CSV table of C-alpha atoms in Angstrom, one decimal:
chain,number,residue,atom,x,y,z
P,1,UNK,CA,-23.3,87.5,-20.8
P,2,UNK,CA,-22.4,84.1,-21.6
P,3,UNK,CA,-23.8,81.9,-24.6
P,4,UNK,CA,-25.0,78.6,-24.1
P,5,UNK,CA,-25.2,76.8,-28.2
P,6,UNK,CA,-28.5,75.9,-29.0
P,7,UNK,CA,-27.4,72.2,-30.3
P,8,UNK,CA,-25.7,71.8,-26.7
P,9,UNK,CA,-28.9,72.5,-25.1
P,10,UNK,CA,-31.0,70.6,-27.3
P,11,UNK,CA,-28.0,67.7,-26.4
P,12,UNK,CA,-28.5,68.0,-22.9
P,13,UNK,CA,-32.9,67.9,-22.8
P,14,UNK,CA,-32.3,64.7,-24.9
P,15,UNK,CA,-30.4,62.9,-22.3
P,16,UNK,CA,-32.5,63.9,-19.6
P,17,UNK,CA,-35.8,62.4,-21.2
P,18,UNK,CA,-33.5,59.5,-21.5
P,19,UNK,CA,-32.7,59.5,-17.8
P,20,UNK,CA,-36.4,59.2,-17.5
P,21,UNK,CA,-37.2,56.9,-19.0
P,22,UNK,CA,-34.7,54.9,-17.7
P,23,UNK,CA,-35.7,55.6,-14.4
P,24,UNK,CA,-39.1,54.4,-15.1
P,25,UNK,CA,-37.9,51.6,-16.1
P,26,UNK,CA,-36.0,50.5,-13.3
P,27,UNK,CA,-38.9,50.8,-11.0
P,28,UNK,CA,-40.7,48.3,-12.7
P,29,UNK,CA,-40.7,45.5,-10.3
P,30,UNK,CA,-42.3,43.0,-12.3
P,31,UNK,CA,-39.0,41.1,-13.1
P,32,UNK,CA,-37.1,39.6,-10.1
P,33,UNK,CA,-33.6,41.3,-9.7
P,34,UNK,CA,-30.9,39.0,-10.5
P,35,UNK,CA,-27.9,38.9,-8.3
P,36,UNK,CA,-24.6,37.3,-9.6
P,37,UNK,CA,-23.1,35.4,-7.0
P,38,UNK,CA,-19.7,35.4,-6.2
P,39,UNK,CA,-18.1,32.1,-6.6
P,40,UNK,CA,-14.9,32.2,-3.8
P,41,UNK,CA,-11.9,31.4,-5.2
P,42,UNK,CA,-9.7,28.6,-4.4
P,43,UNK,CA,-7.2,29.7,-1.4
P,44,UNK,CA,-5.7,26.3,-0.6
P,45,UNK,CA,-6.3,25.4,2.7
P,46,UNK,CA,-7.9,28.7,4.0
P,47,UNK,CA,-11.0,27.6,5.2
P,48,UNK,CA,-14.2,29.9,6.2
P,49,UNK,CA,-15.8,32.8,5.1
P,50,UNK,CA,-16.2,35.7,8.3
P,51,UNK,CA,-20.0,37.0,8.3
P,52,UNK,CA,-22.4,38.9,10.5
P,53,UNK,CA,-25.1,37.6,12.8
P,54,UNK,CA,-27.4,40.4,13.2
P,55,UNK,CA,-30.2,39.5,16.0
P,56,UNK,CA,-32.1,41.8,18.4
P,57,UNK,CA,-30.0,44.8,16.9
P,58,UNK,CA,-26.4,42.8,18.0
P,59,UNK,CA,-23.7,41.9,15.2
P,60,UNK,CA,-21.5,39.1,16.3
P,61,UNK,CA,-19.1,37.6,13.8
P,62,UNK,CA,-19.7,34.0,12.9
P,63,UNK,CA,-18.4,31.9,10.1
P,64,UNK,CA,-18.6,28.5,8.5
P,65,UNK,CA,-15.7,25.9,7.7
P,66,UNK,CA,-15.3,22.9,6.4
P,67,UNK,CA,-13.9,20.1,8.5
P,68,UNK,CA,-11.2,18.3,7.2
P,69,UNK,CA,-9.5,20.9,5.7
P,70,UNK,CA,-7.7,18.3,3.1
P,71,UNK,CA,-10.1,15.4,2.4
P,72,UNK,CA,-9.6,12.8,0.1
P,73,UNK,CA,-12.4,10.5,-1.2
P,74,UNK,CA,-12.5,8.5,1.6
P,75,UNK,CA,-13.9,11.3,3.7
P,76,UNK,CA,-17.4,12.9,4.9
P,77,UNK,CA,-17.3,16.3,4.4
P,78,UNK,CA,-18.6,18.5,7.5
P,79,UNK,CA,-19.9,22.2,7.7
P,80,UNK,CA,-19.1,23.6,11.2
P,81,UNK,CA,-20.5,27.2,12.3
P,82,UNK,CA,-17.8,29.1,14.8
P,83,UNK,CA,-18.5,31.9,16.6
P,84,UNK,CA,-21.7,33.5,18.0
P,85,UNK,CA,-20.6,34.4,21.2
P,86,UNK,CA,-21.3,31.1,22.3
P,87,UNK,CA,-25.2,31.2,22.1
P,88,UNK,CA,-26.9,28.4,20.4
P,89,UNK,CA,-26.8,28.3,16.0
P,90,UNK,CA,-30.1,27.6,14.9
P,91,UNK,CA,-31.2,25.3,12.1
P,92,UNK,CA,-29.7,25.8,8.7
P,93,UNK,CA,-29.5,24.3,5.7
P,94,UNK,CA,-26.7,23.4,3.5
P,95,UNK,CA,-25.7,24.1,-0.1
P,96,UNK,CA,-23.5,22.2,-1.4
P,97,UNK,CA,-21.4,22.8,-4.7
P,98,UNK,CA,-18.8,20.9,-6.7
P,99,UNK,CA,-16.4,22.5,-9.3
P,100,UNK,CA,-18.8,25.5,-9.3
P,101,UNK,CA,-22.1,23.3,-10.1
P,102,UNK,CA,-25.2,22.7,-7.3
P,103,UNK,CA,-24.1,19.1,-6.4
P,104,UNK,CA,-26.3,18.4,-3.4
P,105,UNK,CA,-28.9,20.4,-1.0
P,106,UNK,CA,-29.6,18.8,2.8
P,107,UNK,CA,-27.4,18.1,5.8
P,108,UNK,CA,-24.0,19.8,7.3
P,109,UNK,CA,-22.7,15.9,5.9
P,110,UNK,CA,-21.2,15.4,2.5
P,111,UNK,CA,-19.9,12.0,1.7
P,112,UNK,CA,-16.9,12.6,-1.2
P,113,UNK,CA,-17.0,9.1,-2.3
P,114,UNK,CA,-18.1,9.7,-5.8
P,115,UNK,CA,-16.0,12.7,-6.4
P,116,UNK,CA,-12.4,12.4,-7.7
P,117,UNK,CA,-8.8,13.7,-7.0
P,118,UNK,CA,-8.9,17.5,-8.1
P,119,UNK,CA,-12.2,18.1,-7.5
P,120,UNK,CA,-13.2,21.4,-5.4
P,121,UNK,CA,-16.1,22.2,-3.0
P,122,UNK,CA,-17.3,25.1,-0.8
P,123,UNK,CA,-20.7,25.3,0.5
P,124,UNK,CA,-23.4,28.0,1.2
P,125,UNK,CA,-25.3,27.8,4.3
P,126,UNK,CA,-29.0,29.0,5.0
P,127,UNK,CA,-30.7,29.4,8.6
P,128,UNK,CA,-34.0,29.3,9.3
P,129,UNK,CA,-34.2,32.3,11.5
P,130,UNK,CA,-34.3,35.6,10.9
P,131,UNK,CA,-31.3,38.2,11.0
P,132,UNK,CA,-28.8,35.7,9.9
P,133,UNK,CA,-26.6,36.2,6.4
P,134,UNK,CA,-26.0,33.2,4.1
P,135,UNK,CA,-22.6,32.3,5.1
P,136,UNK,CA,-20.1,30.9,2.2
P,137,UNK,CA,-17.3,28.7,3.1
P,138,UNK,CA,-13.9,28.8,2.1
P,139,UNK,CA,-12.9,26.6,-1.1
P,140,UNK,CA,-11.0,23.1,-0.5
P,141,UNK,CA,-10.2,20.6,-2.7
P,142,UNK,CA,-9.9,16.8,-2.9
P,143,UNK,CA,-7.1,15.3,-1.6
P,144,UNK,CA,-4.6,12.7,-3.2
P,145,UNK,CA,-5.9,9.2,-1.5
P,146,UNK,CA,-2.5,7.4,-0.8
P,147,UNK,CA,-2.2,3.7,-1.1
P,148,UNK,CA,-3.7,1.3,1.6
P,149,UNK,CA,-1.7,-2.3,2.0
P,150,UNK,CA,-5.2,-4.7,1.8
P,151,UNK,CA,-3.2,-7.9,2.4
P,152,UNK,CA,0.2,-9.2,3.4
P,153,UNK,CA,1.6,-12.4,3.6
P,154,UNK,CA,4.6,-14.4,3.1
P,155,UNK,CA,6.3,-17.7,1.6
P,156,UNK,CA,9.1,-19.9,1.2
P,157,UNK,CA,10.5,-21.0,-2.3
P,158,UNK,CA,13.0,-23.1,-3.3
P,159,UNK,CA,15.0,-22.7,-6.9
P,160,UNK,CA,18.4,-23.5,-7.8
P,161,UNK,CA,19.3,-24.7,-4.7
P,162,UNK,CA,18.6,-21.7,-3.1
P,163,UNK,CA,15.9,-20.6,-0.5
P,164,UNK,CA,14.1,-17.2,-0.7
P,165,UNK,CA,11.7,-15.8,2.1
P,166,UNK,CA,9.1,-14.0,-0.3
P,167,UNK,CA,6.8,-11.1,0.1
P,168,UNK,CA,3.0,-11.3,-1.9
P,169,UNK,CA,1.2,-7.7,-1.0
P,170,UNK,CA,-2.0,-6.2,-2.7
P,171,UNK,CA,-2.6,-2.1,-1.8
P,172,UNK,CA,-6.0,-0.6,-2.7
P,173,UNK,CA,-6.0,3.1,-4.4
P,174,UNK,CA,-8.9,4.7,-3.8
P,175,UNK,CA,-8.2,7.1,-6.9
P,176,UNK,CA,-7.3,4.3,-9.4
P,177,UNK,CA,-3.5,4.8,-9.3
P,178,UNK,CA,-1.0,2.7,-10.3
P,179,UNK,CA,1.0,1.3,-7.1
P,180,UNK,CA,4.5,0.1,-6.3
P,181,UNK,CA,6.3,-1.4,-3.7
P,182,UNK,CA,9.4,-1.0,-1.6
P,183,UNK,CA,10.5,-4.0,0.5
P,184,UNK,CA,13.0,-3.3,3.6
P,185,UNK,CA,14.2,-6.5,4.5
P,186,UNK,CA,15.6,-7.0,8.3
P,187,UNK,CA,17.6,-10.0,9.7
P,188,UNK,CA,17.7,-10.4,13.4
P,189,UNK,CA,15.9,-6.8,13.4
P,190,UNK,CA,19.0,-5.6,10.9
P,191,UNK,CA,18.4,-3.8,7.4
P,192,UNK,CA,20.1,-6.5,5.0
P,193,UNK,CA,18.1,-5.4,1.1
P,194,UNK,CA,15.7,-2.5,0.0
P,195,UNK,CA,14.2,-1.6,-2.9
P,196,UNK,CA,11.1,-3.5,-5.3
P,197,UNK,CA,12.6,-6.7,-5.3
P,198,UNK,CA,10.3,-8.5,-2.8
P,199,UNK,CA,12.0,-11.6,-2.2
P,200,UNK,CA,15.4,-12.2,-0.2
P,201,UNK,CA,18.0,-15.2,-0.4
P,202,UNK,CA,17.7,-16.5,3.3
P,203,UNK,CA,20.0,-19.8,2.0
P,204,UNK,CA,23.1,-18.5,3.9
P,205,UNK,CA,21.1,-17.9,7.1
P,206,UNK,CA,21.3,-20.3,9.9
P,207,UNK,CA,18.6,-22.2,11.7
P,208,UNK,CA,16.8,-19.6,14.4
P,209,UNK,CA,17.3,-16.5,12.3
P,210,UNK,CA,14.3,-14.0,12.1
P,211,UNK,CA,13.2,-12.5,9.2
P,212,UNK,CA,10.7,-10.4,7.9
P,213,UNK,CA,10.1,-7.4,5.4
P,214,UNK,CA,8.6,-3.5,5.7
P,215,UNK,CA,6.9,-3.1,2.8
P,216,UNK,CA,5.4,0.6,1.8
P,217,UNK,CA,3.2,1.6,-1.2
P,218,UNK,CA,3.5,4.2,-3.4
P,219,UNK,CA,1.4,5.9,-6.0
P,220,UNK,CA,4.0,8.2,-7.1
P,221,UNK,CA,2.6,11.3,-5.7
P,222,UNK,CA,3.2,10.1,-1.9
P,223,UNK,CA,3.5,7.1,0.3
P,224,UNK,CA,1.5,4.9,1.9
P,225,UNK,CA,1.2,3.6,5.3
P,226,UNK,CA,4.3,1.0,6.0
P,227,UNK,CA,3.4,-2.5,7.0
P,228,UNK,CA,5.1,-5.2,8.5
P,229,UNK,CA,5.2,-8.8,7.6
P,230,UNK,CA,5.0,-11.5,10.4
P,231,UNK,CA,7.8,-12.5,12.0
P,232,UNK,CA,9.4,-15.3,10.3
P,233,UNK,CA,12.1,-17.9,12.0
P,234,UNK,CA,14.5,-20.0,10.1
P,235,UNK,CA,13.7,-23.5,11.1
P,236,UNK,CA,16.0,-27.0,10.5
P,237,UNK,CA,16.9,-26.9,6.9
P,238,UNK,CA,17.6,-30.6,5.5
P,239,UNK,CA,21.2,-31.8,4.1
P,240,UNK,CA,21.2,-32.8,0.8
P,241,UNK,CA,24.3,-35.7,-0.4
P,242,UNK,CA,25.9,-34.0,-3.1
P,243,UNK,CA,28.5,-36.6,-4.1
P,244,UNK,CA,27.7,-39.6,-7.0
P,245,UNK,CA,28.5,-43.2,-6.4
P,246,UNK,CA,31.0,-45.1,-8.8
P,247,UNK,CA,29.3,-45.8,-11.6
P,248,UNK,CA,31.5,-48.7,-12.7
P,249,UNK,CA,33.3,-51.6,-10.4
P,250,UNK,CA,37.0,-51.7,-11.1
P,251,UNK,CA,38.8,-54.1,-8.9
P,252,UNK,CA,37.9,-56.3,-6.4
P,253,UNK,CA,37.5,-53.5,-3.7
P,254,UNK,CA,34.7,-51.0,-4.0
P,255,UNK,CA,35.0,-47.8,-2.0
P,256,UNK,CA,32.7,-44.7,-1.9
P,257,UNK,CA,33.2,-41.8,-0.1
P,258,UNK,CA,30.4,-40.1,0.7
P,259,UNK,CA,29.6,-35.8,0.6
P,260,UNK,CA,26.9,-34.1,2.3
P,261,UNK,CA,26.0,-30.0,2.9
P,262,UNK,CA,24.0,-28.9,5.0
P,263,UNK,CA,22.2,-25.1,4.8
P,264,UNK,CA,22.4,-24.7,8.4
P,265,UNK,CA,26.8,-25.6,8.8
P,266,UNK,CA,25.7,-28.6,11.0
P,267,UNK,CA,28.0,-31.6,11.4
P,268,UNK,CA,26.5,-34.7,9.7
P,269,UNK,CA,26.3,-38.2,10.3
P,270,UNK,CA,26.2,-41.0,7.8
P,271,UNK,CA,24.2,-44.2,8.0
P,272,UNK,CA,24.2,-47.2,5.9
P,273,UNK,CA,20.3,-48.7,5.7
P,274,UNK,CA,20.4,-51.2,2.8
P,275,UNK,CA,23.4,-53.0,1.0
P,276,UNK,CA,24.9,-56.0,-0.4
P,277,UNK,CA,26.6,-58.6,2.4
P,278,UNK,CA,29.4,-57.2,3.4
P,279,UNK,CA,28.9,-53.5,2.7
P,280,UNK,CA,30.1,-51.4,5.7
P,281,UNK,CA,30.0,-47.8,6.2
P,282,UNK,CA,33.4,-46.7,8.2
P,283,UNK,CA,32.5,-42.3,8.9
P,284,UNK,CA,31.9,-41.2,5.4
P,285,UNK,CA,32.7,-44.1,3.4
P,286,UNK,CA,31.8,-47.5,2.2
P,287,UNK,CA,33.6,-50.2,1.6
P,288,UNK,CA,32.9,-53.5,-0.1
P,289,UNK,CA,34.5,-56.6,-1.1
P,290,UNK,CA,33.1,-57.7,-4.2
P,291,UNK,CA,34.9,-61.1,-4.1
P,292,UNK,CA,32.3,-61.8,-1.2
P,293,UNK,CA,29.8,-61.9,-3.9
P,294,UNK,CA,29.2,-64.4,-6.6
P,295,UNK,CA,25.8,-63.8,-8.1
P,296,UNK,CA,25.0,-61.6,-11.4
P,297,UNK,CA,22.7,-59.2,-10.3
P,298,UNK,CA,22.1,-55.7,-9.7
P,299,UNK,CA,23.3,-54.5,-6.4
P,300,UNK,CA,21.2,-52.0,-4.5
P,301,UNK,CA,22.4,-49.8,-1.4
P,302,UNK,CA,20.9,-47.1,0.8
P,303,UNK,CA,22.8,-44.1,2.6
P,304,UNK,CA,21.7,-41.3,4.8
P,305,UNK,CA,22.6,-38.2,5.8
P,306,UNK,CA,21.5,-36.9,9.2
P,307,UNK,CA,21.8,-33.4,10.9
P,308,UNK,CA,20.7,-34.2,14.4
P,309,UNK,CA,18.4,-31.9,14.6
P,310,UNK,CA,15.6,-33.5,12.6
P,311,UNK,CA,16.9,-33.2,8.9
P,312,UNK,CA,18.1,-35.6,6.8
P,313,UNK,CA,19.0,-37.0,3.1
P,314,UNK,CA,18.8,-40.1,1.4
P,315,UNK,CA,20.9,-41.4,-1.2
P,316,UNK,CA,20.1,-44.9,-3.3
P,317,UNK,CA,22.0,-46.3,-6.2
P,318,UNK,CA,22.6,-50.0,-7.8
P,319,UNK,CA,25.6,-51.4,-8.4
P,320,UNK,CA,26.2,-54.3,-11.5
P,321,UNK,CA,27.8,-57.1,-10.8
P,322,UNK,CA,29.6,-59.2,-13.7
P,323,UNK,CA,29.7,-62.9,-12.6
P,324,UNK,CA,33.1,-64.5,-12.2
């Protein structure tokens, strides 16, 4: 015959008066049970949590998503039920939580406008009716906003004797990012310049060019929507008389020959407006013979340079006479 210790046994009557007690204890249901509830963890852009419908003794697998799967703060956030064998979902309403806190309790509608980049949601969604489970959706999480162009126009600037077609755009970042600018500049519907340099040297370009510029923003995580500029058409540029008139009289013959340029390479014509008697203007030059004149004073002439298309320059200078 076997021996069973005496301290073993006394061991063993010990633990089960414990066992009762804790038994008793557990069937007090004066406290409310509490349930920990599984937060779902993030899984991207799986969206939707499967679940059972269980009505009139039939399981049918339903589930609830959110709709988009990627939104960005711009967005309403939508809870959509799928499934049910087609029949009709009845009313429910929604939990919604943010970053693992209660952020709003109502409609199927969640408007992310005062969330921010980074932030994740899911929601839990209660129906009225009997027989349903609380259905949890999947976990998805705010979008980067990229950049919107808010306005876009364009100017004409003169510097140097230069001319520059120039770009002025303004983007709006819903997130608060900093944003940058490429500019794709085309030339009769050719690529001529790209990068962030938003203005282009049209002075080489000839009158009924057309120019305009592409311009994308960025916020350095990803690009914006690309927006074109209106078309813009190089018009009649004006010449300009680039040469200088004698500033002293030597002889008795004055002569000036006159220089013009012109942005758009068309051939110029001179005119004579105003001048001393006997001034004449023979193609590009005057001549003048000063012996024709006999009175001290200054002497005041008037050229022009004309394009024929519209454009011109004016030149006017004085000439001193010294009395004979």
């Amino acid at each position: 015959m076997s021996r069973f210790p005496v301290s073993k046994a006394l061991s063993l009557a010990a633990l089960c008066a414990l066992c009762v007690v804790f038994a008793a204890c557990s069937e007090n249901t004066s406290q409310p049970v509490k349930k920990d509830r599984a937060v779902p963890q993030v899984e991207g852009k799986t969206n939707g949590a499967p679940a059972v419908e269980r009505k009139d003794g039939l399981s049918v697998r339903i589930k609830a998503v959110l709709v988009p799967e990627s939104p960005t703060v711009s967005d309403t956030l939508k809870v959509e039920i799928l499934g049910g064998g087609g029949g009709k979902v009845p009313p429910f309403s929604v939990s919604w939580y943010v970053n693992e806190d209660l952020f709003e309790r109502g409609g199927d509608n969640l408007n992310l406008s005062s969330l921010r980049r980074g932030d994740w949601v899911y929601a839990e969604v209660e129906f009225e009716a009997q027989g349903y489970e609380t259905l949890v959706t999947g976990v998805t999480s705010i979008a980067n906003s990229p950049p919107k162009i808010d306005s876009l126009d364009t100017e004409t600037a003169s510097a140097g004797g230069a001319f520059f077609f120039q770009v002025n755009a303004a983007a709006v970042d819903l997130d608060g990012d900093t944003v940058t600018y490429n500019y794709r500049f085309f030339v009769n519907d050719e690529p001529v310049h790209e990068g962030s340099e938003r203005k282009l040297d049209i002075t080489r370009l000839k009158r009924g060019d057309r120019v305009y510029c592409a311009v994308s923003p960025s916020d350095a995580m990803v690009k914006g929507e690309e927006m074109n500029t209106p078309l813009f058409r190089i018009s009649n540029r004006p010449p300009r008389i680039v040469s200088k008139p004698p500033v002293n009289l030597a002889g008795d013959i004055f002569t000036y020959k006159l220089a013009a340029q012109d942005p758009d390479g068309d051939e110029l014509i001179f005119e004579l407006l105003e001048g001393p008697p006997g001034m004449i203007l023979m193609e590009d030059t005057l001549h003048w013979d000063v012996r024709t004149f006999d009175e001290n004073l200054p002497v005041k002439a008037v050229v022009k340079a004309i394009d024929g298309y519209g454009g011109d320059a004016t030149q006017e200078f004085n000439l001193s006479v010294a009395a004979k």
